Structure formats: C-alpha cells, structure tokens
Short mmCIF file of C-alpha atoms in Angstrom, two decimals:
data_model
loop_
_atom_site.label_atom_id
_atom_site.label_comp_id
_atom_site.label_asym_id
_atom_site.label_seq_id
_atom_site.Cartn_x
_atom_site.Cartn_y
_atom_site.Cartn_z
CA MET U 1 16.09 12.08 0.92
CA LYS U 2 13.52 10.79 -2.40
CA GLN U 3 10.08 9.81 -0.81
CA TYR U 4 8.75 6.25 -2.21
CA LEU U 5 5.36 4.80 -2.14
CA LEU U 6 4.98 1.06 -0.69
CA SER U 7 1.59 0.09 -2.23
CA ILE U 8 0.14 -3.15 -1.15
CA TYR U 9 -1.72 -5.32 -3.05
CA GLN U 10 -3.69 -7.78 -1.37
CA PRO U 11 -6.14 -10.58 -2.99
CA ASP U 12 -10.14 -9.96 -3.23
CA GLY U 13 -12.34 -10.88 -1.23
CA ASP U 14 -13.01 -10.93 2.79
CA PRO U 15 -10.43 -10.58 5.21
CA PRO U 16 -8.14 -13.35 6.58
CA PRO U 17 -9.71 -14.84 9.52
CA PRO U 18 -8.47 -13.44 13.32
CA GLU U 19 -6.23 -16.28 13.62
CA VAL U 20 -4.47 -15.38 10.21
CA LEU U 21 -4.17 -11.48 10.70
CA GLU U 22 -3.60 -10.26 14.13
CA PRO U 23 -0.21 -11.99 13.98
CA VAL U 24 0.02 -9.73 10.57
CA MET U 25 -1.07 -6.69 12.24
CA ARG U 26 1.37 -7.11 15.04
CA ASP U 27 4.14 -7.81 12.97
CA LEU U 28 3.00 -4.25 10.70
CA GLU U 29 3.18 -2.41 13.83
CA ALA U 30 6.35 -3.10 14.61
CA LEU U 31 7.73 -2.41 11.52
CA ASN U 32 5.98 1.26 11.31
CA ASP U 33 7.88 1.60 14.71
CA GLU U 34 11.40 0.69 12.74
CA LEU U 35 10.47 3.09 10.06
CA ARG U 36 9.46 5.93 12.65
CA ALA U 37 12.77 5.03 14.70
CA ALA U 38 14.86 5.10 11.83
CA GLY U 39 13.00 8.62 10.20
CA ALA U 40 12.03 6.59 7.48
CA TRP U 41 7.95 6.88 8.11
CA VAL U 42 6.37 9.57 6.33
CA PHE U 43 2.54 8.27 6.03
CA ALA U 44 0.45 4.96 5.97
CA ALA U 45 -3.28 3.83 5.22
CA ALA U 46 -5.32 1.41 4.83
CA LEU U 47 -7.95 1.60 2.23
CA HIS U 48 -11.36 0.28 2.04
CA PRO U 49 -12.24 -2.45 -0.81
CA PRO U 50 -12.09 -1.20 -4.18
CA GLY U 51 -16.47 -1.39 -4.43
CA THR U 52 -16.24 1.99 -2.19
CA ALA U 53 -14.37 3.74 -4.79
CA THR U 54 -15.54 6.44 -7.41
CA VAL U 55 -13.59 6.63 -10.47
CA LEU U 56 -13.97 10.15 -12.41
CA ARG U 57 -12.72 9.72 -16.13
CA PRO U 58 -12.62 12.73 -18.66
CA GLN U 59 -14.37 12.12 -21.99
CA ALA U 60 -15.57 14.36 -24.52
CA GLY U 61 -15.30 17.69 -22.47
CA GLU U 62 -17.47 16.30 -19.79
CA VAL U 63 -16.43 14.10 -16.34
CA LEU U 64 -17.97 10.99 -16.17
CA MET U 65 -18.39 9.11 -12.54
CA THR U 66 -18.41 5.40 -11.91
CA ASP U 67 -19.07 3.39 -9.09
CA GLY U 68 -16.04 0.82 -8.61
CA PRO U 69 -12.87 0.35 -10.33
CA PHE U 70 -12.87 0.26 -13.92
CA THR U 71 -11.62 -3.19 -14.48
CA GLU U 72 -11.63 -6.09 -12.56
CA GLY U 73 -8.80 -7.79 -10.84
CA LYS U 74 -7.84 -10.83 -8.23
CA GLU U 75 -5.45 -8.41 -6.85
CA HIS U 76 -6.30 -4.74 -5.25
CA LEU U 77 -4.30 -1.67 -3.80
CA GLY U 78 -5.17 -2.60 -0.48
CA GLY U 79 -3.03 0.24 1.45
CA PHE U 80 0.30 1.88 1.44
CA THR U 81 3.29 3.62 3.37
CA VAL U 82 5.07 6.54 2.38
CA ILE U 83 8.88 6.19 3.61
CA GLN U 84 12.09 8.47 3.23
CA ALA U 85 14.98 6.85 1.90
CA PRO U 86 18.41 8.13 0.20
CA ASP U 87 18.04 5.26 -2.61
CA LEU U 88 16.18 2.81 -4.19
CA ASP U 89 18.00 0.37 -2.56
CA ALA U 90 17.09 1.36 0.87
CA ALA U 91 13.49 1.97 -0.27
CA LEU U 92 13.91 -1.73 -1.38
CA VAL U 93 15.02 -3.00 1.93
CA TRP U 94 12.08 -1.60 3.64
CA GLY U 95 9.54 -2.45 0.93
CA ARG U 96 11.21 -6.30 1.68
CA LYS U 97 10.50 -5.53 5.20
CA LEU U 98 7.03 -4.73 4.58
CA ALA U 99 6.35 -7.95 2.16
CA ARG U 100 7.14 -9.74 5.01
CA ALA U 101 5.16 -8.37 7.55
CA THR U 102 2.30 -8.22 5.48
CA THR U 103 2.98 -11.57 3.39
CA LEU U 104 1.46 -9.70 0.34
CA PRO U 105 3.08 -8.16 -2.59
CA ILE U 106 4.69 -4.68 -2.01
CA GLU U 107 5.54 -2.33 -5.01
CA VAL U 108 8.09 0.30 -4.42
CA ARG U 109 7.92 3.08 -6.45
CA PRO U 110 9.44 6.47 -6.18
CA PHE U 111 7.72 10.11 -6.37
CA GLN U 112 8.39 12.63 -9.11
#
C-alpha cells in the first residue's frame, strides 16, 4: 500500500476556546481509532506554533539559520497524519473524514 501525508492547515493565532476545541479533539480521536481499526494508521502528530520553528537554508556554501518561518501567512501546518491506502481515492476518503473532524483544510499528498 502507498503512504499518504494528510497535512492539517490551521489559522494563525490562539487556539479556539475549550467549548470549540474539545468536540474537535473528541472527533479526531474517534477518527484515529477508525484509522487504526482499518489498518490505515501509520503516524500522526500535532506541531508547536510556527514561531517555534528554526529554518536552515543553504546559501553560498554556508547554512544560514533563522528563527520562525520564512514567510508570513494566515495559515500554517498545525499537524499531520500519515496513512496507508491502496490508492489516492481511498486516501481522499480519509482526508475528507479528517477535514470534517478537525473543521480545517487538509492537503492529501502521496509519498514518493
């Protein structure tokens, strides 16, 4: 089976209040349980905010290091799930479920 990256894009800013976040987390855990039961689960993780990132960029034979993302945006990669699926259509089914659970945009991309 192929592996797919389901990237979760979230808006910049503070997390939503508990009354909004708690149902999302419950739905996400239910989806993760479904992925595991289906044998599609590989790995998932949430990420700290982009301000905690360090970017390493090769330039003129050196590697420059900067704090935070290179570009500012209204959304950032907030987390991801790696799944196994027989094809893109099956991966998109899981991506749709993840979008519904998180209420956020999901990018589905196959690994090479």
